[in-house]
Amino acid sequence: MSTIPLQEFLRRATEKCADLTHRATIQRNIDSYDVAVAKGKQRFSDWEAARSRCSEIKAEAIAHLDRYLEQFEGKVKERGGHVFWAETAEDARQYIAGLAQSRGVKTIVKSKSMVTEEIHLSGALEKQGAAVWETDLGEYIVQLRNEPPYHIVTPAMHLTRVQIAQTFREKIPSEMNGEEPPQLVAAARRKLRKAFFSAEMGISGANFLVADAGMVAISTNEGNGRLTTTLPRIHVAITGIEKIIPRLSDLATLWPVLATAGTGQPITTYSTLIGGPRQPGETDGPEEFHVVLLDNGRSQVLASREHREMLKCIRCGACLNVCPVYRQIGGHAYGTTYQGPIGSVLTPNLKPSAGFEHLAFASSLCSACGSACPVRINLPHQLLLNRRDAMAKTGQSGSRTMFRLFRWTAMSSVRFRVMGWLSRKGISTAKALGIAGSKLDPMRPWTQYRNGPEVPTQTFREWWRTHGRQ
Ligand code: SF4
């Protein structure tokens, strides 16, 4: 994860806010998401009860993470699979890259996995000469454009059909025979089929790890997940340790809730359970099966009672879609693997020294994220906790000083009157001298992005004298 300083975040956010085509594309895509999700929730006899149940399941899993992970590991090993515990991103990269090298892997297909983005896996594999193919259509499009995913569920949400067609014309012209959506999908399919049939290794993420069954649960809509996990002779599933759930029966609630919150579907098109390599007598499946359990800062989050609930996240993307900030600035402005409210609360805690404290302030605190979250993570509260932590860390106490000054002023009517007079005079003089809004303006960090208040021509007391008793 590369550090993106505050100034760069503001620059990108400002640029995206001014890009009306970008905003219209996001608006259109999120509007259709809103309609689908509203319809999807109506299929539940009690959506709120389903949310509560999911929250309980994930809370139970997090409370006994060690026990459930060991249970999962035991079951996978019983079936001949391998489990690798990766403490850091580097450990995970080294394990998978070493595996690929020792098995002579030249071509790798990947199904969608945000964890592989988190650890920058593709770059590490390409460095040692392997060809890595993203096979989720959205991921494939952003890979062709050399961009990171824009959204944790819909990686190419920011692109129009015309932009995608242009990318395909430049990158895979020989597969193109039209620019309508079905023709673009067919072009990608033709290209990716060849990769599927030549790949020696398939890498997937996991939506859930089922402890009592020792199985990896994967939800996809395009079938690429099944091809990735069954065609190549080696399958590596990599995911965060927080993806564990206690029982197979928990999927009866989690799978439909994830699908509904993520895309409005009753259930994703392909729901796959994988428990190990191909067994004697089976006709398909990989010869080798590896699960990489990634920590990469999650134990730190688990150790914090305040922040632990973030580990309940099932990466549905709902909090991004409802966030008024995300809806304006989009996913790339954040500069993080996980964007939107969950990215803003998770990133500074997973990587405390990476410089993402400012993201806690990239929120209007409207609480829409908390209301949308299907596992009831109190995201607004987490954002506030992160703001507190950021202030303590950076030592910036501007707000506190301002509020102290306001308190001191408001405790005396004389001080209130004097300060009011000084403020009015100060703002009018700054405007008259052309200082307001310029680099000399001490309020510039605020007024640069917002209109400052108009200076009233009279105080409230003056107004009351003439109007109050009428
Ligand atoms: S925090 Fe909640 S709404 Fe956001 S991605 Fe995670 S589960 Fe979904």
Tab-separated table of C-alpha atoms and ligand atoms in Angstrom:
chain	number	residue	atom	x	y	z
A	1	MET	CA	0.000	0.000	0.000
A	2	SER	CA	1.589	3.231	-1.009
A	3	THR	CA	1.191	6.305	1.135
A	4	ILE	CA	-0.979	9.042	-0.319
A	5	PRO	CA	-0.498	12.286	1.563
A	6	LEU	CA	-3.360	14.502	2.500
A	7	GLN	CA	-2.548	17.069	-0.178
A	8	GLU	CA	-2.636	14.421	-2.888
A	9	PHE	CA	-5.958	13.113	-1.573
A	10	LEU	CA	-7.409	16.625	-1.692
A	11	ARG	CA	-6.022	17.189	-5.176
A	12	ARG	CA	-7.574	13.997	-6.521
A	13	ALA	CA	-10.868	14.587	-4.730
A	14	THR	CA	-11.088	18.162	-6.056
A	15	GLU	CA	-10.332	16.985	-9.572
A	16	LYS	CA	-12.994	14.264	-9.434
A	17	CYS	CA	-15.608	16.592	-7.962
A	18	ALA	CA	-15.113	18.894	-10.949
A	19	ASP	CA	-15.341	16.041	-13.469
A	20	LEU	CA	-19.029	16.067	-14.365
A	21	THR	CA	-18.795	13.055	-16.722
A	22	HIS	CA	-17.278	10.998	-13.934
A	23	ARG	CA	-19.950	12.098	-11.499
A	24	ALA	CA	-22.749	11.339	-13.962
A	25	THR	CA	-21.344	7.810	-14.564
A	26	ILE	CA	-21.120	7.068	-10.847
A	27	GLN	CA	-24.533	8.535	-10.203
A	28	ARG	CA	-26.113	6.393	-12.923
A	29	ASN	CA	-24.456	3.205	-11.703
A	30	ILE	CA	-25.266	3.811	-8.051
A	31	ASP	CA	-28.847	4.782	-8.889
A	32	SER	CA	-29.434	1.395	-10.515
A	33	TYR	CA	-27.747	-0.246	-7.504
A	34	ASP	CA	-30.143	1.616	-5.162
A	35	VAL	CA	-33.182	0.341	-7.071
A	36	ALA	CA	-31.904	-3.265	-7.152
A	37	VAL	CA	-31.029	-3.294	-3.440
A	38	ALA	CA	-34.366	-1.804	-2.381
A	39	LYS	CA	-36.111	-4.547	-4.375
A	40	GLY	CA	-33.741	-7.203	-3.018
A	41	LYS	CA	-34.444	-6.305	0.593
A	42	GLN	CA	-38.156	-6.796	0.013
A	43	ARG	CA	-37.508	-10.482	-0.674
A	44	PHE	CA	-36.586	-10.923	2.987
A	45	SER	CA	-39.440	-11.392	5.404
A	46	ASP	CA	-37.382	-9.361	7.902
A	47	TRP	CA	-34.253	-7.665	6.538
A	48	GLU	CA	-33.373	-6.117	9.914
A	49	ALA	CA	-33.510	-9.527	11.609
A	50	ALA	CA	-31.248	-10.951	8.883
A	51	ARG	CA	-28.753	-8.120	9.492
A	52	SER	CA	-28.783	-8.837	13.222
A	53	ARG	CA	-28.218	-12.548	12.619
A	54	CYS	CA	-25.253	-11.841	10.316
A	55	SER	CA	-23.812	-9.462	12.874
A	56	GLU	CA	-24.103	-12.143	15.584
A	57	ILE	CA	-22.470	-14.809	13.410
A	58	LYS	CA	-19.519	-12.587	12.561
A	59	ALA	CA	-19.179	-11.357	16.166
A	60	GLU	CA	-19.074	-14.976	17.379
A	61	ALA	CA	-16.438	-15.825	14.756
A	62	ILE	CA	-14.275	-12.852	15.730
A	63	ALA	CA	-14.589	-13.613	19.435
A	64	HIS	CA	-13.220	-17.144	18.871
A	65	LEU	CA	-11.067	-16.473	15.843
A	66	ASP	CA	-8.164	-18.670	16.986
A	67	ARG	CA	-10.350	-21.711	17.637
A	68	TYR	CA	-12.297	-21.487	14.396
A	69	LEU	CA	-9.205	-20.903	12.262
A	70	GLU	CA	-7.488	-23.954	13.739
A	71	GLN	CA	-10.608	-26.024	13.147
A	72	PHE	CA	-10.649	-24.861	9.529
A	73	GLU	CA	-6.943	-25.645	9.114
A	74	GLY	CA	-7.368	-29.171	10.514
A	75	LYS	CA	-10.195	-29.991	8.091
A	76	VAL	CA	-8.324	-28.669	5.037
A	77	LYS	CA	-5.235	-30.682	5.953
A	78	GLU	CA	-7.328	-33.855	6.444
A	79	ARG	CA	-8.292	-33.600	2.762
A	80	GLY	CA	-4.715	-33.117	1.622
A	81	GLY	CA	-4.710	-29.310	1.360
A	82	HIS	CA	-2.028	-26.968	2.684
A	83	VAL	CA	-2.561	-23.993	4.974
A	84	PHE	CA	-0.031	-21.186	5.260
A	85	TRP	CA	-0.274	-18.539	7.981
A	86	ALA	CA	1.066	-15.265	6.579
A	87	GLU	CA	1.817	-12.681	9.234
A	88	THR	CA	2.682	-9.966	6.725
A	89	ALA	CA	2.022	-9.104	3.096
A	90	GLU	CA	5.624	-9.992	2.346
A	91	ASP	CA	5.199	-13.474	3.891
A	92	ALA	CA	2.162	-14.096	1.681
A	93	ARG	CA	3.873	-12.827	-1.471
A	94	GLN	CA	6.954	-14.921	-0.810
A	95	TYR	CA	4.930	-18.083	-0.188
A	96	ILE	CA	2.862	-17.787	-3.363
A	97	ALA	CA	5.761	-16.583	-5.523
A	98	GLY	CA	7.935	-19.414	-4.174
A	99	LEU	CA	5.203	-21.929	-4.923
A	100	ALA	CA	4.845	-20.643	-8.477
A	101	GLN	CA	8.591	-20.748	-9.033
A	102	SER	CA	9.116	-24.213	-7.594
A	103	ARG	CA	6.260	-25.647	-9.741
A	104	GLY	CA	7.460	-23.971	-12.940
A	105	VAL	CA	4.304	-21.834	-13.243
A	106	LYS	CA	4.299	-19.493	-16.228
A	107	THR	CA	0.641	-18.466	-16.461
A	108	ILE	CA	-1.637	-17.572	-13.545
A	109	VAL	CA	-5.339	-16.789	-13.641
A	110	LYS	CA	-6.933	-14.850	-10.813
A	111	SER	CA	-10.534	-14.485	-9.774
A	112	LYS	CA	-11.501	-11.343	-7.920
A	113	SER	CA	-9.657	-10.841	-4.640
A	114	MET	CA	-9.189	-7.575	-2.777
A	115	VAL	CA	-6.640	-9.218	-0.492
A	116	THR	CA	-4.331	-9.822	-3.461
A	117	GLU	CA	-4.678	-6.094	-4.209
A	118	GLU	CA	-3.876	-5.341	-0.572
A	119	ILE	CA	-0.588	-7.254	-0.749
A	120	HIS	CA	0.256	-6.258	-4.356
A	121	LEU	CA	0.557	-9.889	-5.367
A	122	SER	CA	0.309	-9.575	-9.144
A	123	GLY	CA	3.322	-7.267	-9.373
A	124	ALA	CA	5.438	-9.695	-7.312
A	125	LEU	CA	4.467	-12.624	-9.560
A	126	GLU	CA	5.034	-10.673	-12.762
A	127	LYS	CA	8.469	-9.626	-11.494
A	128	GLN	CA	9.533	-13.253	-11.556
A	129	GLY	CA	8.279	-13.675	-15.108
A	130	ALA	CA	4.761	-15.111	-14.695
A	131	ALA	CA	1.860	-13.798	-16.782
A	132	VAL	CA	-1.004	-12.880	-14.437
A	133	TRP	CA	-4.548	-12.607	-15.812
A	134	GLU	CA	-7.416	-11.009	-13.938
A	135	THR	CA	-10.494	-12.963	-15.014
A	136	ASP	CA	-13.327	-11.028	-13.379
A	137	LEU	CA	-14.523	-8.755	-16.206
A	138	GLY	CA	-14.285	-5.543	-14.182
A	139	GLU	CA	-10.848	-6.504	-12.838
A	140	TYR	CA	-9.717	-7.430	-16.346
A	141	ILE	CA	-10.785	-4.015	-17.665
A	142	VAL	CA	-8.913	-2.098	-14.956
A	143	GLN	CA	-5.892	-4.380	-15.390
A	144	LEU	CA	-5.824	-3.495	-19.102
A	145	ARG	CA	-5.948	0.180	-18.121
A	146	ASN	CA	-3.229	-0.294	-15.501
A	147	GLU	CA	-5.530	1.076	-12.821
A	148	PRO	CA	-6.379	-0.234	-9.350
A	149	PRO	CA	-9.973	-1.372	-8.708
A	150	TYR	CA	-12.301	1.567	-8.236
A	151	HIS	CA	-14.744	-0.207	-5.915
A	152	ILE	CA	-14.433	-3.346	-3.791
A	153	VAL	CA	-17.353	-5.050	-5.584
A	154	THR	CA	-17.535	-3.330	-8.975
A	155	PRO	CA	-13.941	-2.496	-9.951
A	156	ALA	CA	-14.773	-0.733	-13.244
A	157	MET	CA	-17.823	1.174	-12.031
A	158	HIS	CA	-16.323	4.495	-13.120
A	159	LEU	CA	-16.120	3.590	-16.798
A	160	THR	CA	-18.668	4.034	-19.547
A	161	ARG	CA	-19.214	1.526	-22.361
A	162	VAL	CA	-17.437	3.917	-24.720
A	163	GLN	CA	-14.352	4.108	-22.485
A	164	ILE	CA	-14.263	0.316	-22.133
A	165	ALA	CA	-14.565	-0.118	-25.904
A	166	GLN	CA	-11.707	2.311	-26.409
A	167	THR	CA	-9.553	0.362	-23.926
A	168	PHE	CA	-10.311	-2.911	-25.752
A	169	ARG	CA	-9.542	-1.320	-29.135
A	170	GLU	CA	-6.134	-0.289	-27.837
A	171	LYS	CA	-5.245	-3.399	-25.846
A	172	ILE	CA	-6.959	-6.368	-27.475
A	173	PRO	CA	-7.839	-5.189	-31.017
A	174	SER	CA	-7.637	-8.675	-32.540
A	175	GLU	CA	-10.539	-9.900	-30.345
A	176	MET	CA	-12.871	-6.987	-31.198
A	177	ASN	CA	-15.822	-7.400	-33.521
A	178	GLY	CA	-18.138	-4.691	-32.206
A	179	GLU	CA	-18.577	-2.228	-29.385
A	180	GLU	CA	-21.928	-3.174	-27.883
A	181	PRO	CA	-21.814	-4.722	-24.377
A	182	PRO	CA	-22.353	-8.358	-25.551
A	183	GLN	CA	-19.564	-7.953	-28.118
A	184	LEU	CA	-17.208	-6.467	-25.525
A	185	VAL	CA	-17.960	-9.328	-23.132
A	186	ALA	CA	-17.341	-11.834	-25.937
A	187	ALA	CA	-13.994	-10.198	-26.759
A	188	ALA	CA	-12.857	-10.484	-23.135
A	189	ARG	CA	-14.129	-14.064	-22.959
A	190	ARG	CA	-12.194	-15.124	-26.065
A	191	LYS	CA	-9.013	-13.665	-24.632
A	192	LEU	CA	-9.494	-15.088	-21.147
A	193	ARG	CA	-10.472	-18.590	-22.317
A	194	LYS	CA	-6.987	-19.026	-23.739
A	195	ALA	CA	-5.493	-17.959	-20.410
A	196	PHE	CA	-7.714	-20.376	-18.472
A	197	PHE	CA	-6.627	-23.318	-20.608
A	198	SER	CA	-2.928	-22.528	-20.358
A	199	ALA	CA	-2.743	-21.531	-16.675
A	200	GLU	CA	-0.918	-23.817	-14.261
A	201	MET	CA	-2.029	-21.848	-11.197
A	202	GLY	CA	-5.348	-20.285	-10.204
A	203	ILE	CA	-5.534	-17.715	-7.405
A	204	SER	CA	-8.804	-16.847	-5.743
A	205	GLY	CA	-9.938	-14.923	-2.713
A	206	ALA	CA	-12.608	-16.188	-0.329
A	207	ASN	CA	-15.836	-14.633	0.810
A	208	PHE	CA	-15.978	-16.936	3.813
A	209	LEU	CA	-13.902	-19.689	5.399
A	210	VAL	CA	-16.213	-22.275	6.930
A	211	ALA	CA	-14.681	-23.636	10.124
A	212	ASP	CA	-16.748	-26.777	10.740
A	213	ALA	CA	-16.556	-27.900	7.098
A	214	GLY	CA	-13.008	-26.705	6.376
A	215	MET	CA	-14.219	-25.121	3.156
A	216	VAL	CA	-13.598	-21.922	1.235
A	217	ALA	CA	-16.830	-20.232	0.099
A	218	ILE	CA	-16.653	-18.074	-3.019
A	219	SER	CA	-19.410	-15.986	-4.611
A	220	THR	CA	-19.077	-14.836	-8.222
A	221	ASN	CA	-21.376	-13.824	-11.027
A	222	GLU	CA	-19.356	-14.690	-14.097
A	223	GLY	CA	-18.240	-18.286	-13.563
A	224	ASN	CA	-14.613	-17.197	-13.663
A	225	GLY	CA	-14.215	-18.226	-10.031
A	226	ARG	CA	-15.046	-21.840	-10.861
A	227	LEU	CA	-12.732	-21.920	-13.850
A	228	THR	CA	-9.921	-20.366	-11.784
A	229	THR	CA	-10.295	-22.877	-8.978
A	230	THR	CA	-10.796	-26.041	-11.038
A	231	LEU	CA	-8.893	-25.834	-14.357
A	232	PRO	CA	-5.285	-25.090	-13.289
A	233	ARG	CA	-3.408	-27.866	-11.505
A	234	ILE	CA	-2.681	-25.627	-8.481
A	235	HIS	CA	-5.291	-23.574	-6.649
A	236	VAL	CA	-4.245	-20.966	-4.080
A	237	ALA	CA	-6.990	-19.302	-2.043
A	238	ILE	CA	-5.798	-16.255	-0.134
A	239	THR	CA	-7.871	-14.289	2.324
A	240	GLY	CA	-7.823	-12.342	5.579
A	241	ILE	CA	-8.157	-14.300	8.819
A	242	GLU	CA	-11.351	-12.401	9.644
A	243	LYS	CA	-13.261	-14.227	6.876
A	244	ILE	CA	-13.819	-17.260	9.109
A	245	ILE	CA	-17.386	-18.224	10.064
A	246	PRO	CA	-18.283	-20.995	12.497
A	247	ARG	CA	-20.702	-23.253	10.598
A	248	LEU	CA	-21.714	-24.294	7.086
A	249	SER	CA	-25.323	-23.554	8.035
A	250	ASP	CA	-24.377	-19.874	8.610
A	251	LEU	CA	-24.086	-19.481	4.843
A	252	ALA	CA	-27.867	-19.845	4.621
A	253	THR	CA	-28.080	-16.300	6.025
A	254	LEU	CA	-24.735	-14.812	5.021
A	255	TRP	CA	-24.803	-15.690	1.336
A	256	PRO	CA	-28.179	-14.061	0.516
A	257	VAL	CA	-27.462	-11.052	2.734
A	258	LEU	CA	-24.076	-10.504	1.070
A	259	ALA	CA	-25.614	-10.766	-2.405
A	260	THR	CA	-28.477	-8.417	-1.570
A	261	ALA	CA	-26.304	-5.776	0.113
A	262	GLY	CA	-23.655	-6.055	-2.601
A	263	THR	CA	-25.718	-6.005	-5.792
A	264	GLY	CA	-29.393	-6.494	-4.908
A	265	GLN	CA	-29.363	-10.109	-6.111
A	266	PRO	CA	-31.161	-12.815	-4.103
A	267	ILE	CA	-27.955	-14.849	-4.359
A	268	THR	CA	-24.927	-14.559	-6.609
A	269	THR	CA	-24.985	-16.638	-9.786
A	270	TYR	CA	-22.214	-18.988	-8.654
A	271	SER	CA	-21.837	-19.970	-5.000
A	272	THR	CA	-18.890	-22.337	-4.708
A	273	LEU	CA	-17.515	-24.389	-1.824
A	274	ILE	CA	-13.999	-25.800	-2.073
A	275	GLY	CA	-12.485	-28.070	0.547
A	276	GLY	CA	-9.281	-29.484	-0.880
A	277	PRO	CA	-7.485	-30.849	-3.924
A	278	ARG	CA	-9.050	-33.347	-6.324
A	279	GLN	CA	-9.841	-36.569	-4.471
A	280	PRO	CA	-9.499	-40.107	-5.942
A	281	GLY	CA	-12.399	-40.783	-8.299
A	282	GLU	CA	-13.219	-37.085	-8.808
A	283	THR	CA	-13.195	-35.786	-12.372
A	284	ASP	CA	-12.099	-32.214	-11.827
A	285	GLY	CA	-10.352	-29.942	-9.393
A	286	PRO	CA	-6.725	-29.021	-8.787
A	287	GLU	CA	-3.942	-31.443	-7.891
A	288	GLU	CA	-2.721	-29.051	-5.195
A	289	PHE	CA	-4.788	-26.841	-2.926
A	290	HIS	CA	-3.286	-24.106	-0.750
A	291	VAL	CA	-4.977	-21.652	1.593
A	292	VAL	CA	-3.063	-18.561	2.662
A	293	LEU	CA	-4.454	-17.002	5.847
A	294	LEU	CA	-3.360	-13.379	5.918
A	295	ASP	CA	-2.943	-11.361	9.085
A	296	ASN	CA	-1.232	-8.165	7.839
A	297	GLY	CA	-2.374	-5.996	10.753
A	298	ARG	CA	-5.647	-7.772	11.522
A	299	SER	CA	-4.385	-9.132	14.872
A	300	GLN	CA	-3.716	-5.540	15.939
A	301	VAL	CA	-7.299	-4.650	15.100
A	302	LEU	CA	-8.520	-7.748	16.964
A	303	ALA	CA	-6.517	-6.733	20.023
A	304	SER	CA	-8.280	-3.372	20.139
A	305	ARG	CA	-11.667	-3.692	21.826
A	306	GLU	CA	-12.772	-0.416	20.257
A	307	HIS	CA	-11.921	-1.288	16.666
A	308	ARG	CA	-12.487	-5.049	16.689
A	309	GLU	CA	-15.979	-4.841	15.187
A	310	MET	CA	-14.428	-3.749	11.872
A	311	LEU	CA	-13.339	-7.363	11.389
A	312	LYS	CA	-17.004	-8.302	10.911
A	313	CYS	CA	-16.909	-6.679	7.458
A	314	ILE	CA	-18.019	-8.999	4.636
A	315	ARG	CA	-16.855	-6.554	1.891
A	316	CYS	CA	-20.287	-6.076	0.374
A	317	GLY	CA	-19.535	-2.499	-0.720
A	318	ALA	CA	-22.879	-1.129	0.544
A	319	CYS	CA	-21.241	1.562	2.681
A	320	LEU	CA	-19.367	2.892	-0.360
A	321	ASN	CA	-22.522	3.139	-2.438
A	322	VAL	CA	-24.479	5.131	0.130
A	323	CYS	CA	-21.612	7.424	1.136
A	324	PRO	CA	-22.143	11.002	-0.138
A	325	VAL	CA	-18.369	11.535	-0.163
A	326	TYR	CA	-17.647	8.367	-2.185
A	327	ARG	CA	-20.452	9.304	-4.568
A	328	GLN	CA	-18.662	12.560	-5.376
A	329	ILE	CA	-14.963	11.693	-5.306
A	330	GLY	CA	-15.085	8.021	-6.375
A	331	GLY	CA	-12.776	5.193	-5.425
A	332	HIS	CA	-9.397	6.250	-6.791
A	333	ALA	CA	-9.160	9.465	-4.766
A	334	TYR	CA	-8.676	7.502	-1.531
A	335	GLY	CA	-5.440	5.885	-2.710
A	336	THR	CA	-6.241	2.776	-0.649
A	337	THR	CA	-7.152	-0.824	-1.455
A	338	TYR	CA	-10.433	-0.513	0.446
A	339	GLN	CA	-12.274	2.697	-0.318
A	340	GLY	CA	-15.235	4.570	1.145
A	341	PRO	CA	-16.228	4.396	4.822
A	342	ILE	CA	-14.837	0.892	5.457
A	343	GLY	CA	-11.553	1.866	3.816
A	344	SER	CA	-11.380	5.043	5.878
A	345	VAL	CA	-11.799	3.166	9.155
A	346	LEU	CA	-9.853	0.020	8.254
A	347	THR	CA	-6.777	1.364	6.475
A	348	PRO	CA	-5.321	3.522	9.293
A	349	ASN	CA	-5.784	0.604	11.696
A	350	LEU	CA	-4.312	-2.080	9.457
A	351	LYS	CA	-1.388	0.188	8.580
A	352	PRO	CA	-0.968	2.691	11.419
A	353	SER	CA	2.250	4.133	10.023
A	354	ALA	CA	1.129	4.502	6.397
A	355	GLY	CA	-0.222	8.052	6.745
A	356	PHE	CA	-3.939	7.570	6.079
A	357	GLU	CA	-5.235	9.282	9.247
A	358	HIS	CA	-6.822	12.048	7.190
A	359	LEU	CA	-9.362	9.589	5.756
A	360	ALA	CA	-11.309	9.683	9.010
A	361	PHE	CA	-12.243	13.229	8.010
A	362	ALA	CA	-13.379	12.218	4.511
A	363	SER	CA	-16.881	11.793	5.839
A	364	SER	CA	-19.916	13.959	6.477
A	365	LEU	CA	-20.817	11.704	9.458
A	366	CYS	CA	-24.329	11.413	8.027
A	367	SER	CA	-24.498	7.795	9.291
A	368	ALA	CA	-25.786	6.380	6.002
A	369	CYS	CA	-22.922	3.852	6.035
A	370	GLY	CA	-23.884	2.534	9.476
A	371	SER	CA	-27.525	2.121	8.434
A	372	ALA	CA	-26.543	0.280	5.243
A	373	CYS	CA	-24.029	-2.123	6.757
A	374	PRO	CA	-25.512	-5.643	6.697
A	375	VAL	CA	-23.391	-6.766	9.667
A	376	ARG	CA	-24.208	-3.674	11.707
A	377	ILE	CA	-20.703	-2.250	12.017
A	378	ASN	CA	-21.068	1.136	13.669
A	379	LEU	CA	-19.084	2.914	10.977
A	380	PRO	CA	-19.872	6.505	12.068
A	381	HIS	CA	-18.613	5.661	15.560
A	382	GLN	CA	-15.484	4.060	14.085
A	383	LEU	CA	-14.878	7.199	12.023
A	384	LEU	CA	-15.117	9.301	15.179
A	385	LEU	CA	-12.698	7.000	17.001
A	386	ASN	CA	-10.284	7.337	14.088
A	387	ARG	CA	-10.627	11.121	14.187
A	388	ARG	CA	-9.751	11.047	17.873
A	389	ASP	CA	-6.757	8.783	17.165
A	390	ALA	CA	-5.645	10.976	14.270
A	391	MET	CA	-5.735	14.111	16.432
A	392	ALA	CA	-3.777	12.377	19.182
A	393	LYS	CA	-1.198	11.152	16.686
A	394	THR	CA	-0.695	14.253	14.614
A	395	GLY	CA	-0.950	16.612	17.566
A	396	GLN	CA	-3.258	18.885	15.563
A	397	SER	CA	-5.560	20.407	18.091
A	398	GLY	CA	-7.061	23.148	15.934
A	399	SER	CA	-10.667	22.142	16.562
A	400	ARG	CA	-10.120	21.815	20.288
A	401	THR	CA	-8.562	25.286	20.492
A	402	MET	CA	-11.418	26.722	18.435
A	403	PHE	CA	-14.053	25.159	20.681
A	404	ARG	CA	-12.219	26.302	23.809
A	405	LEU	CA	-12.133	29.831	22.421
A	406	PHE	CA	-15.811	29.647	21.550
A	407	ARG	CA	-16.663	28.404	25.050
A	408	TRP	CA	-14.674	31.215	26.653
A	409	THR	CA	-16.409	33.725	24.384
A	410	ALA	CA	-19.905	32.369	24.871
A	411	MET	CA	-19.610	32.379	28.673
A	412	SER	CA	-19.756	36.194	28.815
A	413	SER	CA	-22.123	38.512	26.977
A	414	VAL	CA	-19.470	41.255	26.888
A	415	ARG	CA	-16.862	38.915	25.393
A	416	PHE	CA	-19.458	37.588	22.951
A	417	ARG	CA	-20.236	41.119	21.768
A	418	VAL	CA	-16.582	42.126	21.485
A	419	MET	CA	-15.597	38.960	19.628
A	420	GLY	CA	-18.585	39.313	17.294
A	421	TRP	CA	-17.558	42.886	16.488
A	422	LEU	CA	-13.923	41.838	15.940
A	423	SER	CA	-14.935	38.949	13.678
A	424	ARG	CA	-17.206	41.096	11.531
A	425	LYS	CA	-14.576	43.803	11.201
A	426	GLY	CA	-11.843	41.224	10.527
A	427	ILE	CA	-13.779	39.446	7.764
A	428	SER	CA	-14.888	42.716	6.102
A	429	THR	CA	-11.343	44.118	6.198
A	430	ALA	CA	-9.877	40.842	4.846
A	431	LYS	CA	-12.405	40.950	2.004
A	432	ALA	CA	-11.707	44.626	1.273
A	433	LEU	CA	-7.938	43.958	1.165
A	434	GLY	CA	-8.387	40.873	-1.004
A	435	ILE	CA	-6.909	38.592	1.696
A	436	ALA	CA	-10.044	36.458	2.059
A	437	GLY	CA	-9.580	33.239	0.069
A	438	SER	CA	-5.952	34.079	-0.774
A	439	LYS	CA	-2.897	32.199	0.503
A	440	LEU	CA	-2.648	34.693	3.385
A	441	ASP	CA	-6.121	33.789	4.618
A	442	PRO	CA	-5.781	31.748	7.861
A	443	MET	CA	-9.166	30.135	7.075
A	444	ARG	CA	-8.020	29.014	3.612
A	445	PRO	CA	-7.953	25.261	4.389
A	446	TRP	CA	-11.702	25.628	4.979
A	447	THR	CA	-12.718	28.359	2.522
A	448	GLN	CA	-10.662	26.887	-0.316
A	449	TYR	CA	-13.328	24.220	-0.776
A	450	ARG	CA	-16.374	25.996	0.636
A	451	ASN	CA	-18.079	29.371	0.467
A	452	GLY	CA	-17.455	31.311	3.643
A	453	PRO	CA	-20.474	32.788	5.443
A	454	GLU	CA	-21.680	36.236	4.444
A	455	VAL	CA	-20.948	38.840	7.099
A	456	PRO	CA	-24.256	40.045	8.570
A	457	THR	CA	-24.817	43.796	8.429
A	458	GLN	CA	-26.107	43.891	12.006
A	459	THR	CA	-25.856	41.762	15.139
A	460	PHE	CA	-28.784	39.732	16.415
A	461	ARG	CA	-29.229	42.211	19.285
A	462	GLU	CA	-29.492	45.090	16.808
A	463	TRP	CA	-31.981	43.130	14.704
A	464	TRP	CA	-34.043	42.266	17.807
A	465	ARG	CA	-34.242	45.904	18.857
A	466	THR	CA	-36.066	46.771	15.638
A	467	HIS	CA	-37.983	43.539	14.881
A	468	GLY	CA	-38.229	41.497	18.086
A	469	ARG	CA	-41.096	43.282	19.780
A	470	GLN	CA	-43.333	43.770	16.753
B	1	SF4	S1	-18.434	-2.171	6.438
B	1	SF4	FE1	-20.431	-3.151	6.213
B	1	SF4	S2	-21.350	-2.093	4.444
B	1	SF4	FE2	-19.146	-1.649	4.365
B	1	SF4	S3	-18.286	-3.230	3.039
B	1	SF4	FE3	-18.129	-3.988	5.150
B	1	SF4	S4	-19.978	-5.201	5.468
B	1	SF4	FE4	-20.345	-3.952	3.663
